[in-house]
Short mmCIF file of C-alpha atoms in Angstrom, two decimals:
data_model
loop_
_atom_site.label_atom_id
_atom_site.label_comp_id
_atom_site.label_asym_id
_atom_site.label_seq_id
_atom_site.Cartn_x
_atom_site.Cartn_y
_atom_site.Cartn_z
CA MET A 175 0.00 0.00 0.00
CA SER A 176 1.20 3.50 -0.82
CA LEU A 177 1.51 6.20 1.83
CA ILE A 178 0.22 8.81 -0.62
CA THR A 179 -1.50 8.35 -3.96
CA GLY A 180 -2.39 11.19 -6.31
CA THR A 181 -4.73 10.64 -9.24
CA ASN A 182 -5.30 13.17 -12.05
CA LEU A 183 -4.14 16.11 -9.93
CA ALA A 184 -4.49 19.57 -11.44
CA LYS A 185 -3.99 23.09 -10.11
CA ALA A 186 -4.28 26.53 -11.68
CA PHE A 187 -3.97 30.06 -10.37
CA GLY A 188 -6.40 32.18 -12.34
CA ALA A 189 -5.92 31.44 -16.03
CA GLN A 190 -2.41 30.04 -15.44
CA ASP A 191 -2.32 26.22 -15.29
CA VAL A 192 0.41 25.11 -12.90
CA PHE A 193 0.09 21.39 -13.61
CA ALA A 194 -2.50 18.89 -14.83
CA GLY A 195 -2.83 15.12 -15.03
CA ILE A 196 -0.33 14.31 -12.27
CA GLN A 197 -0.39 10.62 -11.28
CA LEU A 198 1.83 9.28 -8.52
CA ALA A 199 2.09 6.71 -5.77
CA LEU A 200 4.64 7.04 -2.97
CA PRO A 201 5.34 3.69 -1.30
CA HIS A 202 6.42 3.30 2.30
CA GLN A 203 10.04 4.44 2.89
CA ALA A 204 10.33 5.98 -0.58
CA ARG A 205 12.66 8.91 -1.09
CA ILE A 206 11.75 11.29 -3.86
CA ALA A 207 13.00 14.52 -5.35
CA LEU A 208 11.02 17.10 -7.29
CA VAL A 209 13.24 18.95 -9.70
CA GLY A 210 12.21 21.83 -11.93
CA ALA A 211 12.55 25.51 -12.66
CA ASN A 212 11.18 28.23 -10.38
CA GLY A 213 7.41 28.60 -10.53
CA VAL A 214 6.52 25.25 -12.08
CA GLY A 215 4.48 23.95 -9.12
CA LYS A 216 6.87 21.84 -7.02
CA THR A 217 5.86 23.40 -3.70
CA THR A 218 2.20 23.53 -4.70
CA LEU A 219 2.24 19.80 -5.49
CA LEU A 220 3.86 19.00 -2.13
CA ARG A 221 1.34 21.18 -0.28
CA ILE A 222 -1.52 19.36 -2.04
CA LEU A 223 -0.05 15.94 -1.22
CA ALA A 224 0.38 16.98 2.43
CA GLY A 225 -3.22 18.23 2.63
CA PHE A 226 -2.41 21.93 3.10
CA GLU A 227 -4.01 22.88 -0.24
CA THR A 228 -6.80 21.41 -2.35
CA PRO A 229 -6.30 20.44 -5.99
CA ASP A 230 -8.64 21.98 -8.58
CA SER A 231 -9.33 18.44 -9.76
CA GLY A 232 -8.15 14.96 -8.94
CA LYS A 233 -7.91 13.00 -5.74
CA VAL A 234 -5.27 12.48 -3.04
CA GLN A 235 -5.39 9.46 -0.74
CA ARG A 236 -3.20 9.31 2.35
CA ALA A 237 -2.52 6.33 4.59
CA ARG A 238 -4.42 6.51 7.85
CA ASN A 239 -1.24 6.49 9.95
CA LEU A 240 0.55 9.14 7.87
CA LYS A 241 1.97 12.11 9.80
CA VAL A 242 3.06 15.19 7.88
#
């Protein structure tokens, strides 16, 4: 079972799409890195996965015992 699963995640600020169609599954004890230029949505994606922001569309599932 994955600790966090994101399905079809999308986020926009006004008319500016930040990302769309993100699919991911983070298994237990996984180590990941998000790499990209400034302003491409890395922090926004992490905030959505952690539950601090809501995606415009898509679904995030977190393991019941997950602590952020």
